[in-house]
PDB file of C-alpha atoms in Angstrom:
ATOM      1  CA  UNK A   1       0.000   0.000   0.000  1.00 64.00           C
ATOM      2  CA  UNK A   2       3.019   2.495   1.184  1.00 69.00           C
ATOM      3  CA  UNK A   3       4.787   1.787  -2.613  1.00 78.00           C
ATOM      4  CA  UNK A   4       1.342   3.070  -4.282  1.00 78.00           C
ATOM      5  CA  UNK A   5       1.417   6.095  -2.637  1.00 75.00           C
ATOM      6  CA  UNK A   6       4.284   6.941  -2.953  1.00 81.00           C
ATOM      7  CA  UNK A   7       4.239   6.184  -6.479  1.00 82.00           C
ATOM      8  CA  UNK A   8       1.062   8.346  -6.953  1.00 79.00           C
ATOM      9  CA  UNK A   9       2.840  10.639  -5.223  1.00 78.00           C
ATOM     10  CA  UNK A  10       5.796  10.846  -7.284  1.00 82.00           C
ATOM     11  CA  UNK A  11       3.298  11.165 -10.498  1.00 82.00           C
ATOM     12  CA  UNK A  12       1.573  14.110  -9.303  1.00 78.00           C
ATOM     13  CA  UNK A  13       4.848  15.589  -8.310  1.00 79.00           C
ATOM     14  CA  UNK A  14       6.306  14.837 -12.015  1.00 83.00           C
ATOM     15  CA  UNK A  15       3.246  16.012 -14.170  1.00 83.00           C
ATOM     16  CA  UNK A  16       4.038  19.100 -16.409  1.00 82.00           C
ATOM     17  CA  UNK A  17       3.659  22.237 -14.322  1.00 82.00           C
ATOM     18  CA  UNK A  18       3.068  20.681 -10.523  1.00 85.00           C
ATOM     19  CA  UNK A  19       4.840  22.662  -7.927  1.00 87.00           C
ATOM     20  CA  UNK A  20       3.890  20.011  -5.531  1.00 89.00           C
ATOM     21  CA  UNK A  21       1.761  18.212  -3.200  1.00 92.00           C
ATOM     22  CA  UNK A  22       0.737  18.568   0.267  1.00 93.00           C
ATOM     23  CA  UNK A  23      -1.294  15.376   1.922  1.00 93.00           C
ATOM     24  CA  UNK A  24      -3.348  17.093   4.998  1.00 93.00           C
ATOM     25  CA  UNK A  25      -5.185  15.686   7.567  1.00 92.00           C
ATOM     26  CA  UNK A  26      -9.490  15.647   8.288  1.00 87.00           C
ATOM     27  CA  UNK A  27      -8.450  18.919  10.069  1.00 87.00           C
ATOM     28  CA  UNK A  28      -6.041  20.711   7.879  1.00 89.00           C
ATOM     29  CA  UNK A  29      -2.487  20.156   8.794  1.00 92.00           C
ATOM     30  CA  UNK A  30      -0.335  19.261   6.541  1.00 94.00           C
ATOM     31  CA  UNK A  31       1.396  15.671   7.256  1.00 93.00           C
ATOM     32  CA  UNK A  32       3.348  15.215   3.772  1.00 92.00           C
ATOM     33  CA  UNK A  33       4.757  17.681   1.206  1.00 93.00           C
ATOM     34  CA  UNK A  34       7.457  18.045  -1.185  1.00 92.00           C
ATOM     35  CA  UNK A  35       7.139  21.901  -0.201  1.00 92.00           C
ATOM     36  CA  UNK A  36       8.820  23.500   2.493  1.00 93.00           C
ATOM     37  CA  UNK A  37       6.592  23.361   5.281  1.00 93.00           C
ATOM     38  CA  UNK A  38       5.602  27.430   5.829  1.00 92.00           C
ATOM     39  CA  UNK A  39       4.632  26.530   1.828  1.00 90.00           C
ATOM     40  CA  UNK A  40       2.549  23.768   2.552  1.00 93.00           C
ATOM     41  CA  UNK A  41       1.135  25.565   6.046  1.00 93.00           C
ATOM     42  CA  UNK A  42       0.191  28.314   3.186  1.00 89.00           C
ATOM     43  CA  UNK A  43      -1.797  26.000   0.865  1.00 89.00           C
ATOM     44  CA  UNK A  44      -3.302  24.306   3.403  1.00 92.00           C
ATOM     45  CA  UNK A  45      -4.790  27.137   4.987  1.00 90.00           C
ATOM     46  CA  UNK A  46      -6.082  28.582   1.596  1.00 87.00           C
ATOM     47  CA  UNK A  47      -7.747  25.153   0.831  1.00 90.00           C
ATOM     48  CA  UNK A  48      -8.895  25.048   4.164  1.00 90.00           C
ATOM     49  CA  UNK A  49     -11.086  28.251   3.615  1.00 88.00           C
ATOM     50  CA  UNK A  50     -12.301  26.692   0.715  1.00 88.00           C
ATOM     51  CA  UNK A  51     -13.381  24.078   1.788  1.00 89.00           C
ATOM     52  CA  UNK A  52     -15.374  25.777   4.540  1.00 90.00           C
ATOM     53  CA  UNK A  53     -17.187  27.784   1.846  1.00 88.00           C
ATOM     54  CA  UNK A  54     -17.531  24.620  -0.020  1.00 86.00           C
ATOM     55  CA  UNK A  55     -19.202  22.706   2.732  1.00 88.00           C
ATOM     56  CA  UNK A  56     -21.704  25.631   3.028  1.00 86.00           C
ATOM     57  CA  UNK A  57     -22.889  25.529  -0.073  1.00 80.00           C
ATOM     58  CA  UNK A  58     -23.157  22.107  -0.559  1.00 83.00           C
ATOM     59  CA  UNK A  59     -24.653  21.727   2.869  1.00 85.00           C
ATOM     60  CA  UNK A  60     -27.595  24.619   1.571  1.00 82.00           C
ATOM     61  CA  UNK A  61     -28.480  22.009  -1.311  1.00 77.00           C
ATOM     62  CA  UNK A  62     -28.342  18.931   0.274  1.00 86.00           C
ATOM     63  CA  UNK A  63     -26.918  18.045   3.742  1.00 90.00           C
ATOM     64  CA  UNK A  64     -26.023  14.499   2.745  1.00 92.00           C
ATOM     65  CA  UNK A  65     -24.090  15.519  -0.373  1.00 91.00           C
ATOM     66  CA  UNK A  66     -19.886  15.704   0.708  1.00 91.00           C
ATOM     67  CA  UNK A  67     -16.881  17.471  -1.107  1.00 92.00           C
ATOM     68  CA  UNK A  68     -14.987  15.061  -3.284  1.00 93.00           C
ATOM     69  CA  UNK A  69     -12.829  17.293  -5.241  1.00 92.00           C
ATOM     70  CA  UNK A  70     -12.529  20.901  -6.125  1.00 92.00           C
ATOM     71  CA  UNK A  71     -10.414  22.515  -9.125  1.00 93.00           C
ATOM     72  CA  UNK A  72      -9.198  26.453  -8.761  1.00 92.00           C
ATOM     73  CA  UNK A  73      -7.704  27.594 -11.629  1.00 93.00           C
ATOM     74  CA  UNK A  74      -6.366  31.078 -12.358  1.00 92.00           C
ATOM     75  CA  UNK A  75      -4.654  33.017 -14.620  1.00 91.00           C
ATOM     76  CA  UNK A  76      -1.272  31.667 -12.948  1.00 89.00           C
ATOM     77  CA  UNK A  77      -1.987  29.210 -10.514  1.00 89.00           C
ATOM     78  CA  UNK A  78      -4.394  26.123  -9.875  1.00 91.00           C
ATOM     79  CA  UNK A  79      -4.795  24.422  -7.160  1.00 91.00           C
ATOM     80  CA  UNK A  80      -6.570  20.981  -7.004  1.00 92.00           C
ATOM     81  CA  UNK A  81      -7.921  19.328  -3.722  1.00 93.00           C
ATOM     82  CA  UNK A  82      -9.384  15.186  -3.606  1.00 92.00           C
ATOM     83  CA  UNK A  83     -11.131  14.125  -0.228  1.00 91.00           C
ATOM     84  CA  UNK A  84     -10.510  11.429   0.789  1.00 85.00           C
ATOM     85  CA  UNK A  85     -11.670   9.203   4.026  1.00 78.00           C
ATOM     86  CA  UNK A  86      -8.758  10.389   6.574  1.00 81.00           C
ATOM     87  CA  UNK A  87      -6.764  12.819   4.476  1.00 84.00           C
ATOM     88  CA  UNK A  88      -6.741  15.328   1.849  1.00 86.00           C
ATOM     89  CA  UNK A  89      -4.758  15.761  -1.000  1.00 86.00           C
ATOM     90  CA  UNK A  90      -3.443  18.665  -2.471  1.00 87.00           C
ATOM     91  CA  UNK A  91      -2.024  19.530  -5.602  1.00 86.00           C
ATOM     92  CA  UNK A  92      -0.277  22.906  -6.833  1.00 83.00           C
TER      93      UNK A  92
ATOM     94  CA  UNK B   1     -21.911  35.823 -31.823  1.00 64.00           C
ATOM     95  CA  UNK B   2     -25.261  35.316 -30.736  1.00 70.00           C
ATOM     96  CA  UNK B   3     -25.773  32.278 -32.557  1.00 79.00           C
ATOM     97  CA  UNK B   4     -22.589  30.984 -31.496  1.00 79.00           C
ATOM     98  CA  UNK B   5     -23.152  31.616 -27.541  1.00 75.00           C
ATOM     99  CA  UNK B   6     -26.470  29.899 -27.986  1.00 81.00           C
ATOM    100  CA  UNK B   7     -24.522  26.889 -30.011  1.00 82.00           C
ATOM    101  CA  UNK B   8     -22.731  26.547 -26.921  1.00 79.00           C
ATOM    102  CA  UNK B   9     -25.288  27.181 -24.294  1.00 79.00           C
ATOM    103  CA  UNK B  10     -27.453  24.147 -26.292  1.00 82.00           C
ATOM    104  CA  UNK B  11     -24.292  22.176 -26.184  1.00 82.00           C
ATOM    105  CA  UNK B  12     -24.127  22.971 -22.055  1.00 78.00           C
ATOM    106  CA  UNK B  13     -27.515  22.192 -22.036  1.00 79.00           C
ATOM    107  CA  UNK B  14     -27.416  18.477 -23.702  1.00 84.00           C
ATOM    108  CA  UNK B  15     -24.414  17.266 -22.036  1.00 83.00           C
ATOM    109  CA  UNK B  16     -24.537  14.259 -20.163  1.00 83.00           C
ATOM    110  CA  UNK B  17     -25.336  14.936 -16.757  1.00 83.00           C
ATOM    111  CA  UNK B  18     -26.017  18.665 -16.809  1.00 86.00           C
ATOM    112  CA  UNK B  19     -29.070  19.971 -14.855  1.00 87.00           C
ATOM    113  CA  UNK B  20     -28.562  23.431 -16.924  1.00 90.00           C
ATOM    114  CA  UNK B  21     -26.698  26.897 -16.727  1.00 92.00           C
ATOM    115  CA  UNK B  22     -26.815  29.978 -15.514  1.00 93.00           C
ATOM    116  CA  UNK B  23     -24.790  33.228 -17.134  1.00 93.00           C
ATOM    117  CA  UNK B  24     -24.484  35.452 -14.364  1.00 93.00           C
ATOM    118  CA  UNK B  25     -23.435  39.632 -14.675  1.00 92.00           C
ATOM    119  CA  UNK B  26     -20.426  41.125 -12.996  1.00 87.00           C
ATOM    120  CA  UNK B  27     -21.661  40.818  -9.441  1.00 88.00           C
ATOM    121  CA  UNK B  28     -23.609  37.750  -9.820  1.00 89.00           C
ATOM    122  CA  UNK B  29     -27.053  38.146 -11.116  1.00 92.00           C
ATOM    123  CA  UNK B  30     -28.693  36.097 -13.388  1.00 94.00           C
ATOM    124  CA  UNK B  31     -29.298  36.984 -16.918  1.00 93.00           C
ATOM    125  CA  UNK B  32     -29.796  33.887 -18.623  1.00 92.00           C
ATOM    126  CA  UNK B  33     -30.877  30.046 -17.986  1.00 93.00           C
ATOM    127  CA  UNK B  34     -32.882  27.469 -18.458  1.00 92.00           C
ATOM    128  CA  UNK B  35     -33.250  26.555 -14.747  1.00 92.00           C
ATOM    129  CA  UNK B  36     -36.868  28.575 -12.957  1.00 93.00           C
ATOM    130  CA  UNK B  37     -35.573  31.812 -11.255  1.00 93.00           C
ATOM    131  CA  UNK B  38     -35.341  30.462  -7.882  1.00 92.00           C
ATOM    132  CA  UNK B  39     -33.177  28.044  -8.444  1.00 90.00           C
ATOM    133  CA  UNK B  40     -31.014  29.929 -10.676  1.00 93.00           C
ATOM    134  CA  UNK B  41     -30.896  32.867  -8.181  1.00 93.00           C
ATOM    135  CA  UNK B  42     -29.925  30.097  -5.433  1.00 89.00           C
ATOM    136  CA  UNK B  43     -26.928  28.975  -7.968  1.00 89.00           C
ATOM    137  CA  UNK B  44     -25.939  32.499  -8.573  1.00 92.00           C
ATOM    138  CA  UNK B  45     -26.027  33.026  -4.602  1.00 90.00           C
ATOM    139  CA  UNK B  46     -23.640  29.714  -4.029  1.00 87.00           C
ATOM    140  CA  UNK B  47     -21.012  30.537  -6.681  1.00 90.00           C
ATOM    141  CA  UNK B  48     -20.812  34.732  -5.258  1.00 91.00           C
ATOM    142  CA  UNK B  49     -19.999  32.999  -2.369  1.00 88.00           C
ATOM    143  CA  UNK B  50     -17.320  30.450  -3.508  1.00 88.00           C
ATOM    144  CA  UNK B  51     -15.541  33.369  -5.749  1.00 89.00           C
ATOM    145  CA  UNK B  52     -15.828  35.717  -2.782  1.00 90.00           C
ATOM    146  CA  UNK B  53     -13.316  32.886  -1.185  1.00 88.00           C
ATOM    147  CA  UNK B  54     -11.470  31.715  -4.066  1.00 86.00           C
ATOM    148  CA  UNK B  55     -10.439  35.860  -4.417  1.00 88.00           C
ATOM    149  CA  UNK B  56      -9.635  36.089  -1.417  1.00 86.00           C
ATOM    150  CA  UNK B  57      -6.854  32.958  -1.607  1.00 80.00           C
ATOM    151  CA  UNK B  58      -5.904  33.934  -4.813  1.00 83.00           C
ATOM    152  CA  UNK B  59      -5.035  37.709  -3.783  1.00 85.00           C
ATOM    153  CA  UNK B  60      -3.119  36.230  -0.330  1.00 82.00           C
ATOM    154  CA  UNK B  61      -1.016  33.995  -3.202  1.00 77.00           C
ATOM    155  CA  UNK B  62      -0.217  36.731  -6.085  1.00 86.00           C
ATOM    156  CA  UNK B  63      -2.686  40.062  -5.530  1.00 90.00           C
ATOM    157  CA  UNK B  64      -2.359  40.241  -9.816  1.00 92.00           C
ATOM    158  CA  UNK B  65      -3.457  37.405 -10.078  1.00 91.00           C
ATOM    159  CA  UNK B  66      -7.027  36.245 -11.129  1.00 91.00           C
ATOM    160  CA  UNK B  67      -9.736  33.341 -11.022  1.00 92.00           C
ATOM    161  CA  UNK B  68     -10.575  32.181 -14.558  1.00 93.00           C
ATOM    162  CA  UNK B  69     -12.450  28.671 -13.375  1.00 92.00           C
ATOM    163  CA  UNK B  70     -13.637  26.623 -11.003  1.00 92.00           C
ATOM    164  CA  UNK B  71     -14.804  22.764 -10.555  1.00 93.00           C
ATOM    165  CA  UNK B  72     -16.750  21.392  -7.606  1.00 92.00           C
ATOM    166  CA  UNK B  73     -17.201  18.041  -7.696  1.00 93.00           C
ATOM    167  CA  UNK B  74     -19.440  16.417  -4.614  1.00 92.00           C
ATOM    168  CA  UNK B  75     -20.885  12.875  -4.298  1.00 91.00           C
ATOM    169  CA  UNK B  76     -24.168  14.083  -5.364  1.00 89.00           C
ATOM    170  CA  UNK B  77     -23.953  17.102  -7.786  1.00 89.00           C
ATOM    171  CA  UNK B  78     -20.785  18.729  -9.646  1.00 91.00           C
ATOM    172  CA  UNK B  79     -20.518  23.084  -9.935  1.00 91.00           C
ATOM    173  CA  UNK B  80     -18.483  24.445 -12.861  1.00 92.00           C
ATOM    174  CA  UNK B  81     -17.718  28.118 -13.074  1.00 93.00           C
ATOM    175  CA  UNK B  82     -15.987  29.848 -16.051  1.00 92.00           C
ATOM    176  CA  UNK B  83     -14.885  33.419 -15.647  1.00 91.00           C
ATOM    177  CA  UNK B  84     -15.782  35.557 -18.855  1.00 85.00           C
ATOM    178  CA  UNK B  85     -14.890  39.397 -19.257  1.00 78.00           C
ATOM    179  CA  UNK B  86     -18.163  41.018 -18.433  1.00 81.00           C
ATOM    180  CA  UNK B  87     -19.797  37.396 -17.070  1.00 84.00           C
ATOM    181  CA  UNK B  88     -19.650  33.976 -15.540  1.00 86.00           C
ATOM    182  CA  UNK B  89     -21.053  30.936 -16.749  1.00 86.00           C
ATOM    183  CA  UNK B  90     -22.025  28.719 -14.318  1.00 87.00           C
ATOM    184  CA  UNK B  91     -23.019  24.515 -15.046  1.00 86.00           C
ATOM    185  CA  UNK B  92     -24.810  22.528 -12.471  1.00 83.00           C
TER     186      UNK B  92
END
């Protein structure tokens, strides 16, 4: 299990224009990261407000529904962020 | 042009999946869709809300910087937003 992680891992980190990755935990702190960590504390705590937001909306339409992924793109950045059960993973 | 915005609003319209669309002006009111007013306006509502946020990440991360998309994907429903000049279209 270990080896497929870290080989998903090292494909997000080599895929054309990925800064890097930071794995978080169900409350927000980052646990893994190729970044340096007041980078990943950063991303974290932007995706963190987003997913707040997130959850509120969602929540309006349908209290059972739950985040699975979200995809912020801008002119120079994006930022992508999977749920999963125990962590989060994020991708710059 | 108008032909070819409706061309694409049909082809919104008819993809798989797609509950419908709402073009919204610059500070989030609806002007077009083919969802009933209320639940376009509660659409509108939900995506102010998840720019309001996404600006405010985007501007702590480069303040020249600027959102051109997002994706929300949750277990039940999925939220696309694309940033034009003067609008935003959102899918549902």
């Amino acid at each position: 299990m270990a080896t497929q992680i870290e080989e998903t891992l090292k494909r997000i980190q080599t895929s054309d224009g990925v800064i890097g990755f930071v794995i978080i935990n169900s409350v927000g702190i980052p646990i893994k990261s190729n970044l340096d960590d007041a980078m990943a504390v950063r991303y974290a705590g932007l995706v963190q407000q987003l997913i707040a937001t997130s959850m509120v909306v969602i929540k309006k339409g349908d209290p059972t529904d739950k985040l699975t992924y979200f995809r912020l793109r801008t002119k120079h950045n994006e930022i992508i962020y999977i749920s999963g059960l125990k962590q989060g993973t994020i991708a710059v």
